[in-house]
């Protein structure tokens, strides 16, 4: 099983070796004011896996992805990516301390995210939407970034939209640009947060097919939040069911969708399927 939510967390004394998982949440707490959204959450994702997070609205799925994207900071606990602390950095004494902005900028380079609402830069053409961050943050040569952007636009089927503005594109096309933009950073991990929820129904299948292709043809780790259970079944090795910021159960999709152990999972699935 890719994920063992019951596995003991690694000690947090800062002297133990890093965890073997690609992504590991160790006792992660996230509070917004008094509201505890994630309460000592422990889970790991092994290398090479595609994982889908399911669960009711408000269960903390987006918060998990936003913590990984370093758009939010943990209130307590440690997030590890690829053996390095993501939420923290090591001091000279080897102790973990909260990450600085500079450290976070470096740490988040392994990770890309695609949002429900596309979040394209509205004032930039499609090509520049894709090259802006690779040039501005990674320091890629403009020409190299543009060539890569054209290849990615070809991959997502939008070669003819290089010079379009986002407002001239359908939702499905905008989401394809957002996927190309995330891939332009060559992430090791791609976070997908309900990326088809804002699309008109006839545009959903095309975007899901593109993501299936990416799942098949690259070694990028996908961490998806989705209500598209057919898609989750196709692409994921592991499905994790969340409720109230906790892992209810995790397992292969055949098991979770057909024969879940927990009544909470059964209730949720019967409501969405
Ligand atoms: P999901 O994606 O599973 O629907 P979220 O992670 O978006 O859940 O939200 C989990 C809980 O955290 C919800 O109760 C939500 O209202 C709360 N929450 C999320 N972001 C914020 C925020 N920036 N400020 C306050 N509360 C938030
Ligand atoms: Mg959400």
XYZ file of N, CA and C and ligand atoms in Angstrom:
847
model
N 0.855 -1.190 0.000
C 0.000 0.000 0.000
C 0.896 1.247 0.000
N 0.530 2.227 -0.763
C 1.368 3.412 -0.875
C 1.333 4.236 0.400
N 0.266 4.124 1.117
C 0.087 5.026 2.240
C -0.304 4.234 3.462
N 0.349 4.529 4.523
C 0.003 3.875 5.769
C -0.238 4.946 6.806
N -1.478 5.403 6.895
C -1.761 6.531 7.784
C -1.518 6.171 9.240
N -1.435 4.889 9.537
C -1.256 4.494 10.928
C 0.219 4.310 11.286
N 1.072 4.479 10.273
C 2.492 4.301 10.542
C 2.961 5.323 11.567
N 3.841 4.880 12.395
C 4.367 5.800 13.401
C 5.133 6.930 12.725
N 4.906 8.147 13.147
C 5.685 9.242 12.567
C 7.143 9.123 12.980
N 8.018 9.678 12.153
C 9.421 9.688 12.542
C 9.593 10.669 13.693
N 10.570 10.446 14.534
C 10.799 11.385 15.637
C 11.126 12.764 15.082
N 10.800 13.778 15.832
C 11.024 15.141 15.349
C 12.154 15.819 16.088
N 13.157 15.061 16.475
C 14.262 15.678 17.204
C 15.280 16.293 16.249
N 15.019 16.162 14.933
C 15.897 16.825 13.976
C 17.188 16.063 13.743
N 17.390 14.976 14.453
C 18.638 14.236 14.280
C 18.411 12.922 13.546
N 17.145 12.480 13.469
C 16.879 11.215 12.799
C 17.002 11.426 11.293
N 17.158 10.352 10.554
C 17.242 10.454 9.099
C 15.919 10.874 8.531
N 15.934 11.423 7.323
C 14.694 11.824 6.688
C 13.860 10.597 6.315
N 12.555 10.757 6.220
C 11.699 9.624 5.888
C 11.904 9.176 4.436
N 11.618 7.900 4.187
C 11.837 7.339 2.854
C 10.757 7.767 1.861
N 9.598 8.182 2.348
C 8.512 8.582 1.451
C 8.884 9.834 0.667
N 8.265 10.000 -0.503
C 8.485 11.230 -1.254
C 7.842 12.414 -0.530
N 6.628 12.191 -0.066
C 5.931 13.220 0.722
C 5.571 12.602 2.063
N 5.799 13.339 3.116
C 5.422 12.808 4.426
C 4.888 13.937 5.301
N 3.705 13.747 5.848
C 3.148 14.656 6.850
C 3.379 14.007 8.212
N 4.099 14.688 9.072
C 4.366 14.191 10.428
C 3.636 15.068 11.422
N 2.565 14.540 11.982
C 1.854 15.249 13.047
C 1.490 16.674 12.636
N 1.029 16.821 11.403
C 0.791 18.183 10.914
C -0.520 18.741 11.478
N -0.407 19.899 12.068
C -1.568 20.621 12.580
C -1.717 21.890 11.753
N -2.952 22.174 11.324
C -3.224 23.468 10.693
C -4.443 24.080 11.355
N -4.237 25.259 11.881
C -5.334 25.994 12.506
C -5.554 27.287 11.752
N -6.799 27.653 11.594
C -7.130 29.009 11.164
C -7.807 29.650 12.360
N -7.118 30.533 13.073
C -7.655 31.047 14.340
C -7.819 29.891 15.311
N -9.027 29.752 15.851
C -9.296 28.659 16.796
C -9.714 27.383 16.083
N -9.928 27.492 14.780
C -10.478 26.363 14.036
C -9.344 25.403 13.639
N -9.381 24.199 14.199
C -8.358 23.198 13.872
C -8.817 22.432 12.630
N -8.144 22.646 11.522
C -8.551 22.020 10.255
C -7.855 20.674 10.081
N -6.566 20.613 10.400
C -5.837 19.342 10.376
C -5.289 19.126 11.777
N -5.594 17.961 12.333
C -5.260 17.724 13.732
C -4.253 16.582 13.830
N -2.994 16.911 13.847
C -1.901 15.924 13.922
C -2.045 14.871 12.823
N -2.055 15.362 11.602
C -2.230 14.478 10.446
C -0.901 13.801 10.097
N -0.954 12.480 9.974
C 0.210 11.693 9.566
C -0.139 10.920 8.308
N 0.616 11.100 7.272
C 0.518 10.169 6.138
C 1.746 10.322 5.256
N 1.977 9.322 4.439
C 3.117 9.366 3.525
C 2.681 8.944 2.138
N 3.394 9.423 1.147
C 3.173 9.006 -0.243
C 4.504 8.472 -0.761
N 4.498 7.229 -1.185
C 5.734 6.644 -1.713
C 6.055 7.227 -3.077
N 7.319 7.120 -3.437
C 7.754 7.550 -4.764
C 7.017 6.787 -5.851
N 6.745 7.476 -6.943
C 6.181 6.800 -8.107
C 4.681 6.543 -8.009
N 4.032 7.047 -6.983
C 2.600 6.768 -6.816
C 1.758 7.947 -7.274
N 0.544 7.617 -7.673
C -0.458 8.645 -7.915
C -1.526 8.469 -6.840
N -1.842 9.536 -6.191
C -2.738 9.459 -5.041
C -3.922 10.398 -5.236
N -5.099 9.906 -4.917
C -6.290 10.756 -4.959
C -6.816 10.952 -3.547
N -7.114 12.207 -3.229
C -7.736 12.521 -1.948
C -9.223 12.732 -2.192
N -10.033 12.006 -1.461
C -11.471 12.226 -1.550
C -11.996 12.551 -0.146
N -13.199 13.076 -0.112
C -13.800 13.386 1.181
C -14.727 14.566 1.045
N -15.586 14.756 2.034
C -16.588 15.815 1.939
C -15.952 17.202 1.928
N -16.717 18.149 1.456
C -16.306 19.541 1.451
C -15.964 19.970 2.869
N -14.857 20.668 3.011
C -14.454 21.146 4.330
C -13.609 20.153 5.113
N -13.271 19.011 4.502
C -12.513 17.996 5.254
C -11.016 18.290 5.281
N -10.566 19.310 4.545
C -9.162 19.720 4.639
C -8.310 19.361 3.435
N -8.933 18.900 2.354
C -8.167 18.438 1.183
C -7.372 19.579 0.544
N -8.050 20.693 0.302
C -7.356 21.831 -0.311
C -6.250 22.343 0.611
N -6.514 22.343 1.897
C -5.496 22.812 2.853
C -4.241 21.953 2.763
N -4.403 20.658 2.607
C -3.245 19.758 2.465
C -2.434 20.150 1.233
N -3.119 20.383 0.105
C -2.398 20.761 -1.117
C -1.755 22.132 -0.962
N -2.465 23.067 -0.347
C -1.904 24.421 -0.185
C -0.695 24.428 0.764
N -0.706 23.547 1.751
C 0.475 23.414 2.621
C 1.650 22.890 1.799
N 1.379 21.920 0.927
C 2.455 21.358 0.098
C 2.985 22.387 -0.893
N 2.091 23.255 -1.352
C 2.493 24.283 -2.312
C 3.121 25.471 -1.579
N 3.203 25.373 -0.259
C 3.723 26.426 0.629
C 2.925 27.734 0.520
N 1.657 27.596 0.158
C 0.765 28.761 0.162
C 0.211 28.993 1.565
N 0.317 27.969 2.396
C -0.035 28.077 3.816
C 1.127 27.499 4.611
N 1.229 27.927 5.865
C 2.249 27.356 6.743
C 1.615 26.446 7.776
N 2.331 25.420 8.168
C 1.814 24.524 9.205
C 1.746 25.282 10.532
N 0.765 24.914 11.360
C 0.718 25.464 12.721
C 1.626 24.641 13.627
N 1.770 23.362 13.301
C 2.650 22.485 14.077
C 2.933 21.257 13.219
N 3.956 20.492 13.596
C 4.324 19.308 12.822
C 5.261 19.684 11.679
N 5.646 18.678 10.910
C 6.628 18.882 9.844
C 6.149 18.195 8.565
N 6.321 18.880 7.435
C 6.086 18.268 6.127
C 7.445 18.016 5.480
N 7.614 16.806 4.965
C 8.860 16.434 4.287
C 8.567 16.174 2.820
N 9.452 16.601 1.957
C 9.365 16.255 0.543
C 10.740 15.791 0.097
N 10.773 14.583 -0.436
C 12.009 14.080 -1.006
C 13.150 14.093 0.022
N 12.828 13.754 1.241
C 13.856 13.660 2.279
C 14.283 14.985 2.890
N 13.715 16.078 2.388
C 14.054 17.398 2.928
C 12.824 17.979 3.617
N 13.044 18.705 4.708
C 11.881 19.357 5.306
C 11.365 20.458 4.376
N 10.066 20.511 4.193
C 9.467 21.541 3.337
C 8.986 22.705 4.196
N 8.368 22.358 5.308
C 7.800 23.390 6.179
C 8.881 24.025 7.049
N 10.005 23.365 7.153
C 11.068 23.790 8.062
C 12.403 23.766 7.334
N 13.378 24.405 7.959
C 14.742 24.270 7.444
C 15.643 23.896 8.615
N 16.784 23.391 8.279
C 17.707 22.984 9.334
C 18.609 24.149 9.718
N 18.708 24.378 11.000
C 19.660 25.377 11.481
C 21.062 24.787 11.471
N 22.036 25.609 11.847
C 23.436 25.165 11.851
C 23.609 23.959 12.770
N 22.791 23.900 13.821
C 22.891 22.794 14.781
C 22.097 21.566 14.321
N 21.515 21.626 13.103
C 20.750 20.488 12.599
C 19.308 20.474 13.070
N 18.956 21.352 13.984
C 17.576 21.433 14.470
C 16.659 21.982 13.389
N 15.406 21.506 13.401
C 14.447 22.051 12.445
C 13.853 23.331 13.009
N 13.803 24.352 12.188
C 13.137 25.580 12.591
C 12.264 26.049 11.429
N 11.244 26.870 11.713
C 10.332 27.290 10.650
C 11.096 27.859 9.449
N 10.637 27.480 8.246
C 11.343 27.867 7.027
C 11.230 29.364 6.781
N 12.299 29.947 6.277
C 12.257 31.344 5.850
C 11.614 31.417 4.466
N 11.226 32.621 4.056
C 10.648 32.808 2.713
C 11.617 32.323 1.637
N 12.881 32.614 1.829
C 13.882 32.239 0.834
C 13.977 30.716 0.719
N 13.966 30.060 1.873
C 14.032 28.601 1.867
C 12.804 28.030 1.150
N 11.637 28.621 1.437
C 10.395 28.128 0.824
C 10.432 28.266 -0.691
N 11.005 29.378 -1.171
C 11.076 29.570 -2.625
C 11.859 28.437 -3.279
N 12.933 28.029 -2.644
C 13.712 26.917 -3.179
C 12.967 25.598 -3.047
N 12.388 25.383 -1.884
C 11.766 24.088 -1.589
C 10.565 23.821 -2.485
N 9.841 24.885 -2.865
C 8.607 24.658 -3.610
C 8.851 24.394 -5.097
N 10.096 24.468 -5.519
C 10.372 24.261 -6.949
C 10.057 22.871 -7.447
N 10.018 21.932 -6.539
C 9.725 20.545 -6.941
C 8.237 20.332 -7.190
N 7.444 21.345 -6.847
C 6.009 21.126 -6.769
C 5.259 22.098 -7.657
N 4.293 21.580 -8.406
C 3.422 22.428 -9.212
C 1.984 22.220 -8.784
N 1.160 23.230 -9.028
C -0.241 23.088 -8.612
C -1.155 23.652 -9.692
N -2.264 22.953 -9.893
C -3.318 23.442 -10.783
C -4.576 23.581 -9.938
N -5.209 24.743 -10.066
C -6.316 25.096 -9.191
C -7.650 24.907 -9.915
N -8.692 24.875 -9.111
C -10.041 24.775 -9.667
C -10.342 25.944 -10.606
N -9.901 27.136 -10.208
C -10.248 28.354 -10.966
C -9.132 28.833 -11.889
N -8.324 27.921 -12.377
C -7.257 28.172 -13.375
C -6.181 29.145 -12.888
N -6.611 30.319 -12.385
C -5.659 31.316 -11.880
C -4.601 31.734 -12.890
N -4.967 31.858 -14.157
C -4.006 32.373 -15.146
C -3.802 33.870 -14.911
N -2.681 34.393 -15.399
C -2.453 35.839 -15.343
C -3.295 36.455 -16.461
N -4.345 37.229 -16.119
C -5.304 37.666 -17.139
C -4.714 38.640 -18.147
N -3.684 39.374 -17.724
C -3.130 40.417 -18.593
C -1.992 39.913 -19.468
N -1.718 38.632 -19.425
C -0.627 38.074 -20.236
C -1.173 37.102 -21.263
N -0.518 37.092 -22.418
C -0.868 36.101 -23.429
C -0.530 34.700 -22.925
N -1.086 33.723 -23.625
C -0.902 32.334 -23.220
C 0.578 31.986 -23.083
N 1.371 32.339 -24.089
C 2.787 31.966 -24.058
C 3.473 32.538 -22.814
N 3.187 33.815 -22.533
C 3.842 34.459 -21.392
C 3.348 33.891 -20.063
N 2.078 33.453 -20.031
C 1.586 32.798 -18.832
C 2.466 31.601 -18.470
N 2.950 30.923 -19.514
C 3.737 29.711 -19.272
C 5.204 30.031 -19.002
N 5.725 31.088 -19.630
C 7.162 31.372 -19.490
C 7.491 32.282 -18.306
N 6.493 32.998 -17.798
C 6.743 34.030 -16.792
C 7.552 33.520 -15.593
N 7.101 32.426 -15.008
C 7.768 31.947 -13.787
C 9.081 31.219 -14.102
N 9.116 30.359 -15.144
C 10.419 29.763 -15.464
C 11.503 30.811 -15.728
N 11.147 31.909 -16.385
C 12.141 32.955 -16.651
C 12.410 33.765 -15.383
N 11.327 34.187 -14.724
C 11.467 35.088 -13.575
C 12.027 34.411 -12.334
N 11.660 33.156 -12.117
C 12.059 32.482 -10.869
C 13.179 31.465 -11.105
N 13.039 30.643 -12.143
C 14.083 29.638 -12.389
C 15.282 30.232 -13.124
N 15.068 31.420 -13.733
C 16.170 32.059 -14.435
C 16.482 31.440 -15.783
N 15.483 30.790 -16.376
C 15.668 30.216 -17.716
C 15.811 31.325 -18.762
N 16.594 31.087 -19.796
C 16.660 32.009 -20.930
C 15.274 32.092 -21.549
N 14.915 33.301 -21.997
C 13.576 33.500 -22.552
C 13.320 32.562 -23.741
N 14.312 32.448 -24.610
C 14.134 31.604 -25.805
C 13.890 30.146 -25.454
N 14.665 29.685 -24.500
C 14.526 28.295 -24.079
C 13.149 28.073 -23.448
N 12.735 29.042 -22.617
C 11.433 28.932 -21.954
C 10.304 28.952 -22.987
N 10.470 29.772 -24.023
C 9.411 29.866 -25.040
C 9.341 28.579 -25.869
N 10.495 28.018 -26.141
C 10.476 26.770 -26.913
C 9.788 25.669 -26.109
N 10.127 25.626 -24.836
C 9.501 24.615 -23.970
C 7.995 24.874 -23.863
N 7.607 26.147 -23.769
C 6.186 26.495 -23.668
C 5.433 26.046 -24.923
N 6.060 26.220 -26.087
C 5.407 25.785 -27.328
C 5.237 24.276 -27.369
N 6.251 23.564 -26.886
C 6.139 22.097 -26.829
C 4.995 21.683 -25.905
N 4.906 22.393 -24.777
C 3.850 22.051 -23.821
C 2.477 22.401 -24.368
N 2.388 23.523 -25.097
C 1.099 23.882 -25.694
C 0.699 22.846 -26.741
N 1.683 22.297 -27.418
C 1.425 21.227 -28.364
C 0.887 20.002 -27.609
N 1.542 19.685 -26.511
C 1.123 18.537 -25.691
C -0.332 18.684 -25.227
N -0.709 19.902 -24.826
C -2.069 20.085 -24.304
C -3.056 20.476 -25.414
N -2.593 20.435 -26.669
C -3.486 20.634 -27.805
C -3.867 22.079 -28.068
N -2.973 23.015 -27.720
C -3.319 24.433 -27.892
C -2.250 25.207 -28.654
N -1.597 24.536 -29.594
C -0.530 25.198 -30.356
C -0.999 26.485 -31.012
N -2.268 26.532 -31.376
C -2.771 27.696 -32.107
C -3.183 28.845 -31.179
N -2.998 28.687 -29.879
C -3.449 29.726 -28.941
C -2.300 30.484 -28.274
N -1.118 30.334 -28.820
C 0.074 30.950 -28.235
C -0.146 32.430 -27.908
N -0.771 33.148 -28.827
C -0.916 34.599 -28.688
C -2.274 35.037 -28.165
N -3.089 34.076 -27.763
C -4.408 34.444 -27.236
C -4.274 34.946 -25.799
N -5.262 35.709 -25.364
C -5.356 36.073 -23.957
C -6.295 35.085 -23.272
N -6.106 34.837 -21.977
C -6.961 33.870 -21.289
C -8.450 34.119 -21.508
N -8.856 35.391 -21.547
C -10.289 35.686 -21.693
C -10.848 35.227 -23.039
N -9.958 34.943 -23.993
C -10.417 34.475 -25.309
C -10.548 32.953 -25.362
N -10.246 32.298 -24.256
C -10.257 30.833 -24.237
C -11.446 30.305 -23.446
N -11.878 29.096 -23.808
C -12.906 28.419 -23.000
C -12.279 28.002 -21.669
N -13.133 27.623 -20.719
C -12.623 27.147 -19.429
C -11.697 25.951 -19.597
N -12.084 25.043 -20.476
C -11.264 23.849 -20.683
C -9.898 24.205 -21.249
N -9.906 25.178 -22.175
C -8.622 25.623 -22.749
C -7.782 26.332 -21.697
N -8.428 27.160 -20.877
C -7.676 27.845 -19.813
C -7.049 26.831 -18.857
N -7.805 25.783 -18.558
C -7.260 24.794 -17.639
C -6.090 24.040 -18.288
N -6.153 23.834 -19.606
C -5.016 23.198 -20.298
C -3.776 24.094 -20.228
N -3.994 25.397 -20.357
C -2.857 26.323 -20.238
C -2.292 26.245 -18.814
N -3.187 26.186 -17.835
C -2.726 26.115 -16.435
C -1.917 24.831 -16.202
N -2.324 23.751 -16.842
C -1.584 22.487 -16.715
C -0.214 22.635 -17.392
N -0.197 23.238 -18.581
C 1.081 23.465 -19.277
C 1.984 24.357 -18.423
N 1.399 25.369 -17.801
C 2.187 26.284 -16.969
C 2.816 25.538 -15.785
N 2.042 24.658 -15.191
C 2.593 23.886 -14.053
C 3.721 22.969 -14.540
N 3.526 22.346 -15.705
C 4.541 21.408 -16.211
C 5.822 22.132 -16.631
N 5.689 23.400 -16.985
C 6.856 24.169 -17.428
C 7.898 24.285 -16.326
N 7.492 24.124 -15.099
C 8.429 24.182 -13.970
C 9.103 22.832 -13.739
N 8.785 21.857 -14.565
C 9.316 20.490 -14.410
C 9.183 19.990 -12.985
N 7.953 19.984 -12.476
C 7.764 19.574 -11.080
C 7.954 18.064 -10.921
N 8.369 17.659 -9.733
C 8.374 16.237 -9.410
C 6.994 15.804 -8.950
N 6.279 16.779 -8.411
C 4.957 16.494 -7.858
C 3.975 17.511 -8.426
N 2.850 17.013 -8.922
C 1.830 17.912 -9.452
C 0.576 17.774 -8.590
N 0.146 18.905 -8.034
C -1.035 18.925 -7.180
C -2.219 19.401 -8.008
N -3.280 18.650 -8.008
C -4.453 18.983 -8.827
C -5.648 19.122 -7.906
N -6.153 20.341 -7.765
C -7.260 20.558 -6.826
C -8.573 20.761 -7.577
N -9.327 19.699 -7.703
C -10.643 19.755 -8.369
C -10.566 20.520 -9.677
N -9.645 20.128 -10.531
C -9.324 20.943 -11.699
C -10.416 20.947 -12.757
N -11.404 20.059 -12.638
C -12.492 20.089 -13.627
C -13.807 20.578 -13.021
N -13.781 20.971 -11.745
C -15.054 21.328 -11.097
C -15.685 22.596 -11.644
N -14.845 23.495 -12.183
C -15.396 24.758 -12.670
C -15.708 24.710 -14.170
N -15.546 23.540 -14.775
C -15.721 23.455 -16.238
C -17.137 23.052 -16.615
N -17.566 23.524 -17.784
C -18.825 23.038 -18.334
C -18.683 21.540 -18.570
N -19.769 20.802 -18.371
C -19.679 19.340 -18.430
C -19.021 18.806 -19.717
N -19.267 19.465 -20.844
C -18.728 18.899 -22.091
C -17.219 19.100 -22.221
N -16.646 19.917 -21.341
C -15.204 20.169 -21.408
C -14.401 19.307 -20.442
N -15.120 18.617 -19.552
C -14.441 17.866 -18.486
C -13.620 16.708 -19.056
N -14.215 15.953 -19.963
C -13.569 14.719 -20.432
C -12.224 15.004 -21.085
N -12.158 16.092 -21.860
C -10.915 16.409 -22.548
C -9.773 16.686 -21.582
N -10.075 17.439 -20.530
C -9.039 17.765 -19.541
C -8.625 16.494 -18.778
N -9.601 15.665 -18.459
C -9.258 14.421 -17.744
C -8.413 13.500 -18.629
N -8.735 13.465 -19.931
C -7.923 12.640 -20.846
C -6.478 13.133 -20.880
N -6.329 14.450 -20.905
C -4.975 15.023 -20.895
C -4.229 14.587 -19.626
N -4.912 14.652 -18.496
C -4.257 14.273 -17.230
C -3.949 12.778 -17.192
N -4.822 11.980 -17.771
C -4.531 10.534 -17.866
C -3.252 10.307 -18.664
N -3.127 11.060 -19.764
C -1.921 10.978 -20.604
C -0.674 11.317 -19.807
N -0.773 12.418 -19.041
C 0.374 12.854 -18.245
C 0.720 11.792 -17.200
N -0.317 11.225 -16.606
C -0.083 10.184 -15.587
C 0.624 8.980 -16.205
N 0.224 8.635 -17.436
C 0.807 7.456 -18.103
C 2.215 7.718 -18.613
N 2.434 8.929 -19.146
C 3.628 9.135 -19.955
C 4.752 9.875 -19.223
N 4.533 10.290 -17.971
C 5.602 10.970 -17.235
C 5.778 10.261 -15.895
N 6.860 10.596 -15.203
C 6.999 10.020 -13.860
C 6.679 11.054 -12.782
N 5.905 12.053 -13.155
C 5.473 13.047 -12.171
C 4.477 12.392 -11.201
N 4.684 12.666 -9.934
C 3.751 12.175 -8.918
C 2.512 13.060 -8.931
N 1.357 12.447 -9.071
C 0.122 13.233 -9.029
C -0.526 13.079 -7.662
N -0.908 14.202 -7.115
C -1.712 14.215 -5.893
C -2.975 14.982 -6.252
N -4.079 14.267 -6.418
C -5.292 14.904 -6.936
C -6.373 14.939 -5.876
N -7.066 16.040 -5.858
C -8.364 16.087 -5.193
C -9.382 16.111 -6.309
N -10.297 15.167 -6.319
C -11.271 15.139 -7.400
C -12.563 14.470 -6.944
N -13.648 14.874 -7.590
C -14.919 14.170 -7.394
C -15.206 13.288 -8.593
N -14.244 13.223 -9.526
C -14.407 12.371 -10.712
C -13.902 10.986 -10.357
N -14.803 10.144 -9.894
C -14.370 8.866 -9.342
C -13.835 7.923 -10.424
N -14.370 8.037 -11.646
C -13.859 7.210 -12.743
C -12.404 7.552 -13.030
N -12.116 8.831 -13.033
C -10.747 9.301 -13.248
C -9.839 8.827 -12.100
N -10.322 8.975 -10.887
C -9.539 8.552 -9.716
C -9.203 7.063 -9.817
N -10.173 6.285 -10.253
C -9.980 4.851 -10.400
C -8.909 4.547 -11.454
N -8.952 5.319 -12.559
C -8.010 5.073 -13.666
C -6.582 5.444 -13.295
N -6.405 6.617 -12.675
C -5.029 7.117 -12.546
C -4.374 6.818 -11.200
N -5.175 6.540 -10.162
C -4.484 6.486 -8.871
C -4.138 5.070 -8.442
N -3.024 4.964 -7.751
C -2.637 3.720 -7.101
C -3.310 3.637 -5.742
N -3.540 4.812 -5.185
C -4.043 4.879 -3.813
C -5.099 5.963 -3.709
N -6.163 5.644 -3.011
C -7.187 6.634 -2.702
C -7.199 6.812 -1.187
N -7.194 8.078 -0.758
C -7.276 8.373 0.674
C -8.586 9.087 0.940
N -9.337 8.547 1.839
C -10.595 9.170 2.244
C -10.358 10.013 3.493
N -10.706 11.286 3.391
C -10.558 12.222 4.513
C -11.915 12.596 5.080
N -11.927 12.849 6.356
C -13.080 13.499 6.958
C -12.571 14.283 8.163
N -13.015 15.510 8.304
C -12.604 16.359 9.438
C -11.096 16.354 9.650
N -10.341 16.477 8.555
C -8.896 16.607 8.681
C -8.180 15.336 9.094
N -8.852 14.211 9.001
C -8.212 12.937 9.348
C -8.357 11.961 8.194
N -7.419 11.027 8.110
C -7.532 9.959 7.131
C -8.492 8.918 7.689
N -9.600 8.722 6.979
C -10.564 7.705 7.409
C -10.054 6.321 7.016
N -9.632 6.202 5.759
C -8.986 4.969 5.301
C -8.281 5.264 3.989
N -7.362 4.372 3.636
C -6.605 4.529 2.396
C -6.355 3.155 1.811
N -6.331 3.093 0.493
C -6.079 1.804 -0.150
C -6.170 1.939 -1.648
N -6.001 0.830 -2.366
C -6.118 0.890 -3.820
C -7.539 1.253 -4.226
N -7.723 1.894 -5.378
C -9.063 2.343 -5.749
C -10.093 1.219 -5.811
N -9.674 0.045 -6.291
C -10.648 -1.064 -6.381
C -11.240 -1.355 -5.005
N -10.366 -1.304 -4.011
C -10.802 -1.616 -2.644
C -11.681 -0.485 -2.085
N -11.204 0.746 -2.209
C -11.926 1.857 -1.586
C -13.283 2.076 -2.260
N -13.316 1.971 -3.578
C -14.577 2.243 -4.271
C -15.549 1.070 -4.222
N -15.028 -0.145 -4.154
C -15.929 -1.303 -4.228
C -16.218 -1.928 -2.874
N -15.255 -1.839 -1.979
C -15.411 -2.568 -0.726
C -14.758 -1.819 0.436
N -15.202 -0.566 0.670
C -14.547 0.213 1.737
C -14.810 -0.388 3.113
N -13.848 -0.192 4.006
C -13.975 -0.741 5.367
C -14.887 0.122 6.227
N -14.836 1.444 5.984
C -15.446 2.365 6.930
C -16.817 2.841 6.452
N -17.764 2.922 7.368
C -19.099 3.361 6.992
C -19.071 4.810 6.492
N -18.144 5.624 7.044
C -18.045 7.022 6.601
C -17.695 7.083 5.117
N -16.825 6.194 4.672
C -16.453 6.149 3.258
C -17.654 5.706 2.421
N -18.350 4.689 2.889
C -19.526 4.207 2.151
C -20.563 5.313 1.992
N -20.810 6.031 3.077
C -21.797 7.128 3.027
C -21.374 8.188 2.008
N -20.086 8.547 2.086
C -19.601 9.591 1.177
C -19.725 9.133 -0.276
N -19.298 7.912 -0.548
C -19.326 7.427 -1.931
C -20.745 7.299 -2.445
N -21.657 6.880 -1.595
C -23.025 6.742 -2.098
C -23.627 8.115 -2.386
N -23.127 9.144 -1.694
C -23.625 10.497 -1.974
C -23.051 11.069 -3.266
N -21.823 10.711 -3.630
C -21.211 11.332 -4.813
C -21.311 10.464 -6.064
N -21.494 9.167 -5.915
C -21.491 8.303 -7.110
C -22.851 8.273 -7.783
P -11.861 20.897 1.333
O -10.889 21.258 0.262
O -11.775 19.461 1.776
O -13.253 21.286 0.997
P -10.535 22.981 2.836
O -9.153 22.515 3.055
O -10.767 23.990 1.791
O -11.486 21.720 2.645
O -11.098 23.590 4.174
C -11.045 22.901 5.413
C -11.573 23.814 6.485
O -10.691 24.902 6.665
C -12.922 24.406 6.156
O -13.679 24.429 7.347
C -12.578 25.818 5.726
O -13.621 26.689 6.001
C -11.365 26.132 6.552
N -10.467 27.084 5.870
C -9.776 26.853 4.743
N -9.023 27.912 4.400
C -9.252 28.866 5.351
C -8.763 30.198 5.572
N -7.884 30.773 4.755
N -9.222 30.838 6.669
C -10.087 30.266 7.518
N -10.587 29.026 7.370
C -10.181 28.318 6.299
Mg -11.188 22.023 -1.627
